[in-house]
Short mmCIF file of C-alpha atoms in Angstrom, two decimals:
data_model
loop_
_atom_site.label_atom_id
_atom_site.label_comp_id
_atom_site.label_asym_id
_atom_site.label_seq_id
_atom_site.Cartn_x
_atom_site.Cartn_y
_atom_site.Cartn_z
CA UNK A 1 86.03 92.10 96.57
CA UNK A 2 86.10 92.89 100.47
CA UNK A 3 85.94 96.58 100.80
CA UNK A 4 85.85 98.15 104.24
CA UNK A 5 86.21 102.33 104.07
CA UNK A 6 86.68 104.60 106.92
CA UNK A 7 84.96 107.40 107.95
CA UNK A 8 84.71 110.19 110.71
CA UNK A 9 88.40 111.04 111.54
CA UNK A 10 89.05 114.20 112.47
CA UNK A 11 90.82 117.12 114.58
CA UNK A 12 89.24 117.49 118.44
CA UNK A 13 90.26 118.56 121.89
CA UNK A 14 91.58 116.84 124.81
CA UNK A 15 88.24 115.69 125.77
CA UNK A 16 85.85 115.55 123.08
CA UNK A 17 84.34 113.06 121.31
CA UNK A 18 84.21 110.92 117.54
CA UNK A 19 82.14 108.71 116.12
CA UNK A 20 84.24 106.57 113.71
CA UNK A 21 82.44 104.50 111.26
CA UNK A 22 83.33 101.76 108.75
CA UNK A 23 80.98 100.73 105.64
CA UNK A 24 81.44 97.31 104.64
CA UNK A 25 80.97 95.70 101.07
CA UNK A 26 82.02 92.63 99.64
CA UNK A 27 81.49 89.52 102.15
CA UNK A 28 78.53 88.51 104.18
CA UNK A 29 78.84 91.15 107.16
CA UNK A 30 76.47 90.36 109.37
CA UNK A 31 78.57 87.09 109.71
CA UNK A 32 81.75 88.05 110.21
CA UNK A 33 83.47 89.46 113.37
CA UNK A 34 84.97 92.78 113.53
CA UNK A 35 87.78 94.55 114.98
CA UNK A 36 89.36 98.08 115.44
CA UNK A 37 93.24 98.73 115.23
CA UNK A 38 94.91 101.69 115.54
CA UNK A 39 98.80 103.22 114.86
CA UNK A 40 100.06 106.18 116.15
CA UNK A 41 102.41 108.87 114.38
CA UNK A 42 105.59 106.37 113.32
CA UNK A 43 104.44 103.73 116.14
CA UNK A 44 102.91 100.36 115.37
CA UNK A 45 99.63 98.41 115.67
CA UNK A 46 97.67 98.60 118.54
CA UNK A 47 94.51 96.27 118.83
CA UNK A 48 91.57 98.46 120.16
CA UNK A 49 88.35 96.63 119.83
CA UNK A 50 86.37 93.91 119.22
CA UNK A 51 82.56 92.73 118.19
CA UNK A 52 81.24 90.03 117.17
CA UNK A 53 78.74 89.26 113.85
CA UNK A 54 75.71 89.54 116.15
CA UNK A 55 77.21 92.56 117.87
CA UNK A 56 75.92 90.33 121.26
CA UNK A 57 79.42 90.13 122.23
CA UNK A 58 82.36 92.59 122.84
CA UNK A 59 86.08 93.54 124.15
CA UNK A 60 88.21 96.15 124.29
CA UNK A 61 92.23 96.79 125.00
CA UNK A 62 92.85 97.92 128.29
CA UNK A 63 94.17 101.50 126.90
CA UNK A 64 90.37 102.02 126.00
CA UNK A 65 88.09 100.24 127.85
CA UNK A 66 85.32 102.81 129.82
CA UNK A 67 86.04 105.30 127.22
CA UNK A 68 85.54 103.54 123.50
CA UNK A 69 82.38 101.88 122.68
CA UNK A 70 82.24 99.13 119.33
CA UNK A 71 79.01 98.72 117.97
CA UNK A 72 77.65 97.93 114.31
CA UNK A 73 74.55 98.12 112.41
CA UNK A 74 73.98 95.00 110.01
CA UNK A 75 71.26 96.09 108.37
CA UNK A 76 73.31 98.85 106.82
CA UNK A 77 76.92 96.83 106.75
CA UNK A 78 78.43 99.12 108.83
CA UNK A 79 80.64 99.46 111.88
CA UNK A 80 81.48 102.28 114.49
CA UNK A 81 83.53 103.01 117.45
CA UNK A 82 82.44 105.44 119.81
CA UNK A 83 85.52 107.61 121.45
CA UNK A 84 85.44 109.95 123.64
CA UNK A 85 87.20 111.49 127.01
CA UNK A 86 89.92 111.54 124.06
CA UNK A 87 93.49 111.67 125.19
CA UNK A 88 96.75 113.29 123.14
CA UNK A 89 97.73 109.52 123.01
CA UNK A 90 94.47 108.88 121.15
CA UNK A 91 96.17 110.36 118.64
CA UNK A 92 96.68 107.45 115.51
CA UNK A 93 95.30 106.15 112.39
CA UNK A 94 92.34 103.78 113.14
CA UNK A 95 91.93 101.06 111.31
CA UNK A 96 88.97 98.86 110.76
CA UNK A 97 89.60 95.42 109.96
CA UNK A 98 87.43 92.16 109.49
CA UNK A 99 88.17 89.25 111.62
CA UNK A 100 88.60 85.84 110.02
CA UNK A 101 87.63 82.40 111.39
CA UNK A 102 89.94 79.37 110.42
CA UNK A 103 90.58 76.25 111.08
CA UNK A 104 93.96 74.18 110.79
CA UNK A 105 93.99 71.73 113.35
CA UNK A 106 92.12 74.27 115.51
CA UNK A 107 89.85 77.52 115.23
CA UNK A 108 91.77 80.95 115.28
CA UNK A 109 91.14 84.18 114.38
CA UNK A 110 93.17 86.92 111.96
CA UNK A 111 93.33 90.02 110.93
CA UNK A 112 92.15 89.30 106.94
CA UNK A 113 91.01 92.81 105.32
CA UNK A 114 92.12 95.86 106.51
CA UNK A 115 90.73 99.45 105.26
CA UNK A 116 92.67 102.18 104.51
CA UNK A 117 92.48 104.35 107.96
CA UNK A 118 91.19 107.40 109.55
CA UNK A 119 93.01 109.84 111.08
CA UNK A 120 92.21 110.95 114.62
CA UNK A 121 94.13 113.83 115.88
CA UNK A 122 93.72 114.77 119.63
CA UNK A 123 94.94 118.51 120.22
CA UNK A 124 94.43 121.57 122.09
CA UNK B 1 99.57 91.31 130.17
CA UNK B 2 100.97 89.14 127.94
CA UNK B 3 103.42 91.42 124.93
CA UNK B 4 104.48 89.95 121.26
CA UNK B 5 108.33 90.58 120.87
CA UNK B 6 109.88 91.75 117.76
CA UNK B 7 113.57 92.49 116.72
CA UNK B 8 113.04 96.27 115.77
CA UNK B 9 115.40 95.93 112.65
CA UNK B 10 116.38 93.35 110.26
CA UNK B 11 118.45 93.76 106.92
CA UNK B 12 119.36 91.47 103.98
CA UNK B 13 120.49 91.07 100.55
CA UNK B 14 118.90 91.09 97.92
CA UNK B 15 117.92 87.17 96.96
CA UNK B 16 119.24 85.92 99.92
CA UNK B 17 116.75 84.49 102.83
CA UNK B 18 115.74 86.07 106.07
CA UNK B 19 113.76 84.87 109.08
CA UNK B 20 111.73 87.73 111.31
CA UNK B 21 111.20 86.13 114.78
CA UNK B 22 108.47 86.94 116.93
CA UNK B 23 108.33 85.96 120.82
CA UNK B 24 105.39 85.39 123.36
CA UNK B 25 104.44 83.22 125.88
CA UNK B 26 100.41 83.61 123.97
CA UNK B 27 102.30 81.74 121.08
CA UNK B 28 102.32 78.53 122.84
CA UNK B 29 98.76 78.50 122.23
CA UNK B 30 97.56 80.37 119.65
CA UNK B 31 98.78 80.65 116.14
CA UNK B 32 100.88 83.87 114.93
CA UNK B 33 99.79 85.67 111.64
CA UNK B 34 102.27 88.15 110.21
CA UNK B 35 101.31 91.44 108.41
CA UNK B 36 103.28 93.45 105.89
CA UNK B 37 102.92 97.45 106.05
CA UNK B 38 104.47 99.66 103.58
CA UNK B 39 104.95 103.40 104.16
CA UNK B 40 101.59 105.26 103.71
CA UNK B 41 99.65 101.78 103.11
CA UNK B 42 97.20 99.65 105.46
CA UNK B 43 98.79 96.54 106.79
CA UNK B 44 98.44 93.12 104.52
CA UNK B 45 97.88 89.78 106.04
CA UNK B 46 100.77 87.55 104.31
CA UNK B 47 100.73 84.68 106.58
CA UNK B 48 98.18 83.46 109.08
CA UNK B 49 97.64 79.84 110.67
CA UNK B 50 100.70 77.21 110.23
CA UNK B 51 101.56 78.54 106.72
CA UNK B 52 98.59 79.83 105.07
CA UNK B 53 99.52 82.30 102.51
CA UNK B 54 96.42 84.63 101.27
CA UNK B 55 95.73 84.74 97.43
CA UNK B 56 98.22 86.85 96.11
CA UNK B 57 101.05 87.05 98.19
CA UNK B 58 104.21 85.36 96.85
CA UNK B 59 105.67 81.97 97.95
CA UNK B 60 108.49 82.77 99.13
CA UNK B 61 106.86 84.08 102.45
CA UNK B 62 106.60 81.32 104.64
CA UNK B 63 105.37 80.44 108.56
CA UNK B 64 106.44 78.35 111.67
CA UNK B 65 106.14 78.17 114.80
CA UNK B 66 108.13 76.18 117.47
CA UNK B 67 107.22 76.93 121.66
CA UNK B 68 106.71 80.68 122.22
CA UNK B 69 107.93 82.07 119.14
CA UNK B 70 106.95 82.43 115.84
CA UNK B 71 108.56 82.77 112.25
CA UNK B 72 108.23 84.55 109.39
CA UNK B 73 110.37 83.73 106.49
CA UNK B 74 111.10 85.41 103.07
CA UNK B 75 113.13 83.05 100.84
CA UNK B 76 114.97 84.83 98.30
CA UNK B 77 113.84 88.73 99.05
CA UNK B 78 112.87 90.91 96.50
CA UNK B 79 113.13 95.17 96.98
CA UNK B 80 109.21 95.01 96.77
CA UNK B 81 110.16 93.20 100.30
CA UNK B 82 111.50 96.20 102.06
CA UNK B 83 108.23 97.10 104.78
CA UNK B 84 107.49 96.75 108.57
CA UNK B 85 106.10 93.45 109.48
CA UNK B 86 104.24 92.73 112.66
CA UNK B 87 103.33 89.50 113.90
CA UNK B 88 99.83 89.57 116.16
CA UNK B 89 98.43 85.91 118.14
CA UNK B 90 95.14 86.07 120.56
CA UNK B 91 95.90 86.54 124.03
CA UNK B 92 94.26 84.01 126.96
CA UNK B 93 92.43 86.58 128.28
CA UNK B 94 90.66 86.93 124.40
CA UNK B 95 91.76 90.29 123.43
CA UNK B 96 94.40 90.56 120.75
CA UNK B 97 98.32 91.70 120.55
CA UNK B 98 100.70 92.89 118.28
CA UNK B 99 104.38 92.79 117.99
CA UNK B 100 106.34 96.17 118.28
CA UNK B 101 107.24 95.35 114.61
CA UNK B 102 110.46 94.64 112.64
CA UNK B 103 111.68 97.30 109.66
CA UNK B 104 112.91 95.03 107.12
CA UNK B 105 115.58 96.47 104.88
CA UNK B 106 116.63 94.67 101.20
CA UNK B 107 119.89 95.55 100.59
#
Protein backbone atom coordinates (compact mmCIF):
# COMPACT_ATOMS: atom_id res chain seq x y z
CA UNK A 1 0.00 0.00 0.00
CA UNK A 2 1.46 3.50 -1.20
CA UNK A 3 1.78 5.61 1.84
CA UNK A 4 3.22 9.09 1.57
CA UNK A 5 2.86 11.22 5.17
CA UNK A 6 3.57 14.80 5.66
CA UNK A 7 5.58 16.46 7.91
CA UNK A 8 6.91 19.99 9.03
CA UNK A 9 3.85 22.34 8.66
CA UNK A 10 3.65 24.91 10.80
CA UNK A 11 2.88 28.67 11.95
CA UNK A 12 5.85 31.37 10.74
CA UNK A 13 6.26 34.98 9.81
CA UNK A 14 6.17 36.84 6.69
CA UNK A 15 9.61 35.87 5.89
CA UNK A 16 10.76 32.87 7.52
CA UNK A 17 11.42 29.69 6.51
CA UNK A 18 10.06 25.58 6.50
CA UNK A 19 11.39 22.62 5.68
CA UNK A 20 8.49 20.33 4.59
CA UNK A 21 9.16 16.72 4.33
CA UNK A 22 7.34 13.64 3.00
CA UNK A 23 8.28 9.87 4.05
CA UNK A 24 7.43 7.48 1.51
CA UNK A 25 6.45 3.67 1.92
CA UNK A 26 4.89 1.32 -0.23
CA UNK A 27 6.33 1.53 -3.99
CA UNK A 28 9.84 1.60 -5.25
CA UNK A 29 10.75 5.41 -4.48
CA UNK A 30 13.77 5.94 -5.75
CA UNK A 31 11.95 5.23 -9.12
CA UNK A 32 9.22 7.20 -9.15
CA UNK A 33 8.89 11.00 -9.78
CA UNK A 34 7.60 13.35 -7.29
CA UNK A 35 5.60 16.35 -7.01
CA UNK A 36 4.36 19.07 -4.51
CA UNK A 37 0.72 20.55 -4.60
CA UNK A 38 -0.67 22.89 -2.53
CA UNK A 39 -4.50 24.46 -1.64
CA UNK A 40 -5.13 27.43 0.05
CA UNK A 41 -7.96 28.22 2.74
CA UNK A 42 -11.32 27.18 0.49
CA UNK A 43 -9.19 27.64 -2.90
CA UNK A 44 -8.11 24.79 -5.12
CA UNK A 45 -5.00 22.91 -6.31
CA UNK A 46 -2.08 24.60 -7.14
CA UNK A 47 0.93 22.56 -8.67
CA UNK A 48 4.18 23.73 -6.86
CA UNK A 49 6.99 21.44 -7.65
CA UNK A 50 8.55 18.89 -9.31
CA UNK A 51 11.64 16.17 -9.09
CA UNK A 52 12.43 13.54 -10.67
CA UNK A 53 13.42 9.67 -9.26
CA UNK A 54 17.12 10.60 -9.53
CA UNK A 55 16.44 14.02 -8.05
CA UNK A 56 18.93 15.10 -11.34
CA UNK A 57 16.08 16.95 -12.64
CA UNK A 58 13.63 19.69 -11.39
CA UNK A 59 10.73 22.48 -11.92
CA UNK A 60 8.85 24.66 -10.16
CA UNK A 61 5.44 26.91 -10.72
CA UNK A 62 6.17 30.29 -11.44
CA UNK A 63 4.44 31.49 -7.96
CA UNK A 64 7.59 29.75 -6.36
CA UNK A 65 10.40 29.52 -8.33
CA UNK A 66 13.74 31.45 -6.53
CA UNK A 67 12.09 30.93 -3.29
CA UNK A 68 11.08 26.92 -2.93
CA UNK A 69 13.65 24.36 -3.35
CA UNK A 70 12.45 20.25 -4.09
CA UNK A 71 14.88 17.87 -3.16
CA UNK A 72 14.70 14.12 -1.83
CA UNK A 73 16.81 11.67 -0.17
CA UNK A 74 16.37 7.98 -1.59
CA UNK A 75 18.24 6.32 0.64
CA UNK A 76 15.78 7.22 3.36
CA UNK A 77 12.41 7.35 0.96
CA UNK A 78 11.85 10.68 1.64
CA UNK A 79 11.01 14.01 0.05
CA UNK A 80 11.28 17.80 1.07
CA UNK A 81 10.56 21.20 -0.11
CA UNK A 82 12.52 23.94 1.06
CA UNK A 83 10.34 27.40 1.54
CA UNK A 84 11.29 30.30 2.52
CA UNK A 85 11.01 34.33 1.90
CA UNK A 86 7.35 32.96 2.82
CA UNK A 87 4.50 35.14 1.71
CA UNK A 88 0.72 35.46 3.45
CA UNK A 89 -0.27 33.75 0.09
CA UNK A 90 1.99 30.85 1.05
CA UNK A 91 -0.54 30.22 3.19
CA UNK A 92 -2.26 26.43 2.09
CA UNK A 93 -2.21 22.84 2.72
CA UNK A 94 0.77 21.20 0.90
CA UNK A 95 0.41 18.22 -0.48
CA UNK A 96 2.90 15.65 -1.53
CA UNK A 97 1.97 13.47 -4.23
CA UNK A 98 3.75 10.69 -6.38
CA UNK A 99 3.88 11.12 -10.02
CA UNK A 100 2.82 8.25 -12.27
CA UNK A 101 4.21 7.23 -15.69
CA UNK A 102 1.68 5.69 -18.27
CA UNK A 103 1.31 4.82 -21.38
CA UNK A 104 -1.93 4.68 -23.67
CA UNK A 105 -0.99 5.45 -27.00
CA UNK A 106 1.60 7.82 -25.49
CA UNK A 107 3.61 8.50 -22.13
CA UNK A 108 1.90 10.95 -19.58
CA UNK A 109 2.16 11.70 -16.26
CA UNK A 110 -0.62 11.89 -13.15
CA UNK A 111 -1.13 12.72 -10.03
CA UNK A 112 -1.62 8.81 -8.52
CA UNK A 113 -1.16 8.94 -4.52
CA UNK A 114 -1.69 11.83 -2.68
CA UNK A 115 -0.87 12.22 1.26
CA UNK A 116 -2.92 13.70 3.59
CA UNK A 117 -1.37 17.46 3.84
CA UNK A 118 0.48 19.85 5.95
CA UNK A 119 -0.59 22.92 6.96
CA UNK A 120 1.54 26.01 6.38
CA UNK A 121 0.31 29.13 7.88
CA UNK A 122 2.16 32.43 6.97
CA UNK A 123 1.30 35.23 9.67
CA UNK A 124 2.53 38.10 11.50
CA UNK B 1 0.65 30.66 -19.30
CA UNK B 2 -1.54 28.26 -20.37
CA UNK B 3 -4.95 27.89 -17.45
CA UNK B 4 -7.37 24.61 -17.17
CA UNK B 5 -11.05 25.93 -17.18
CA UNK B 6 -13.69 24.61 -14.99
CA UNK B 7 -17.49 25.42 -14.58
CA UNK B 8 -17.33 26.44 -10.78
CA UNK B 9 -20.72 24.61 -10.04
CA UNK B 10 -22.58 21.74 -11.30
CA UNK B 11 -25.79 20.02 -9.76
CA UNK B 12 -27.79 16.84 -10.49
CA UNK B 13 -30.18 14.31 -9.42
CA UNK B 14 -29.74 11.71 -7.84
CA UNK B 15 -29.26 8.61 -10.56
CA UNK B 16 -29.33 10.75 -13.30
CA UNK B 17 -25.92 11.46 -15.43
CA UNK B 18 -23.70 14.48 -15.42
CA UNK B 19 -20.72 15.56 -17.50
CA UNK B 20 -17.96 18.10 -15.72
CA UNK B 21 -16.12 19.83 -18.65
CA UNK B 22 -12.76 21.01 -18.46
CA UNK B 23 -11.12 23.52 -21.12
CA UNK B 24 -7.43 24.23 -22.25
CA UNK B 25 -5.60 24.77 -25.13
CA UNK B 26 -2.63 22.10 -23.11
CA UNK B 27 -5.51 19.51 -23.70
CA UNK B 28 -4.88 19.25 -27.29
CA UNK B 29 -1.84 17.54 -26.34
CA UNK B 30 -1.72 16.06 -23.28
CA UNK B 31 -4.22 13.86 -21.60
CA UNK B 32 -6.59 15.28 -18.67
CA UNK B 33 -6.85 13.24 -15.35
CA UNK B 34 -9.67 14.23 -13.02
CA UNK B 35 -9.46 14.18 -9.15
CA UNK B 36 -12.23 13.90 -6.61
CA UNK B 37 -11.80 15.95 -3.18
CA UNK B 38 -14.16 15.68 -0.40
CA UNK B 39 -14.34 18.22 2.43
CA UNK B 40 -11.40 17.68 4.89
CA UNK B 41 -9.89 14.76 2.57
CA UNK B 42 -6.74 14.68 0.09
CA UNK B 43 -7.71 14.67 -3.52
CA UNK B 44 -8.31 11.00 -5.31
CA UNK B 45 -7.23 10.30 -8.78
CA UNK B 46 -10.59 8.76 -10.43
CA UNK B 47 -9.70 9.06 -13.96
CA UNK B 48 -6.39 9.54 -15.72
CA UNK B 49 -5.31 8.75 -19.47
CA UNK B 50 -8.32 8.09 -22.11
CA UNK B 51 -10.48 6.30 -19.46
CA UNK B 52 -8.37 4.66 -16.99
CA UNK B 53 -10.21 4.23 -13.83
CA UNK B 54 -7.81 3.39 -10.65
CA UNK B 55 -8.68 0.19 -8.59
CA UNK B 56 -11.46 1.08 -6.63
CA UNK B 57 -13.25 3.78 -8.00
CA UNK B 58 -16.70 2.94 -9.41
CA UNK B 59 -17.65 2.55 -13.13
CA UNK B 60 -19.78 4.85 -13.55
CA UNK B 61 -16.97 7.59 -13.69
CA UNK B 62 -15.90 7.81 -17.05
CA UNK B 63 -13.24 10.02 -19.44
CA UNK B 64 -13.03 11.76 -22.92
CA UNK B 65 -11.54 14.03 -24.51
CA UNK B 66 -12.35 15.78 -27.87
CA UNK B 67 -9.87 19.16 -29.05
CA UNK B 68 -9.14 21.36 -26.01
CA UNK B 69 -11.45 20.06 -23.58
CA UNK B 70 -11.84 17.32 -21.51
CA UNK B 71 -14.72 15.21 -19.82
CA UNK B 72 -15.51 13.76 -16.86
CA UNK B 73 -18.62 11.78 -16.60
CA UNK B 74 -20.61 10.20 -13.67
CA UNK B 75 -23.38 7.92 -15.02
CA UNK B 76 -26.04 7.46 -12.63
CA UNK B 77 -24.67 9.67 -9.43
CA UNK B 78 -24.75 8.45 -6.16
CA UNK B 79 -24.76 11.11 -2.78
CA UNK B 80 -21.24 9.54 -2.06
CA UNK B 81 -20.74 11.70 -5.48
CA UNK B 82 -21.26 15.09 -4.01
CA UNK B 83 -17.18 16.58 -3.90
CA UNK B 84 -15.02 19.14 -5.87
CA UNK B 85 -13.43 17.68 -8.87
CA UNK B 86 -10.48 19.19 -10.63
CA UNK B 87 -9.18 18.19 -13.82
CA UNK B 88 -5.08 18.81 -14.17
CA UNK B 89 -3.06 18.02 -17.97
CA UNK B 90 0.92 18.89 -18.36
CA UNK B 91 1.58 22.12 -19.75
CA UNK B 92 4.21 22.57 -23.01
CA UNK B 93 6.43 24.31 -21.08
CA UNK B 94 6.55 20.83 -18.59
CA UNK B 95 5.19 22.17 -15.46
CA UNK B 96 1.72 21.09 -14.45
CA UNK B 97 -1.95 22.85 -14.14
CA UNK B 98 -5.02 22.49 -12.49
CA UNK B 99 -8.52 23.46 -13.15
CA UNK B 100 -10.18 26.10 -10.77
CA UNK B 101 -12.45 23.09 -9.90
CA UNK B 102 -16.20 22.26 -10.19
CA UNK B 103 -18.45 21.70 -6.72
CA UNK B 104 -20.60 18.94 -7.69
CA UNK B 105 -23.91 18.84 -5.91
CA UNK B 106 -26.34 15.37 -5.89
CA UNK B 107 -29.57 16.45 -5.48
Amino acid sequence: EVQLLESGGGLVQPGGSLRLSCAASGFTFQNSAMTWVRQAPGKGLEWVSAISGSGESTSYADSVKGRFTISRDNSKHSLFLQVNSLRVEDTAVYYCVKLGFYYEGSGYWTFDYWGQGTLVTVSS
Amino acid sequence: SSELTQDPAVSVALGQTVRITCQGDSLRSYFASWYQQKPGQAPLLVIHGKTKRPSGIPDRFSGSSSGSTASLTITGAQAEDEADYYCNSRDSSGTFLFGGGTKLTVL
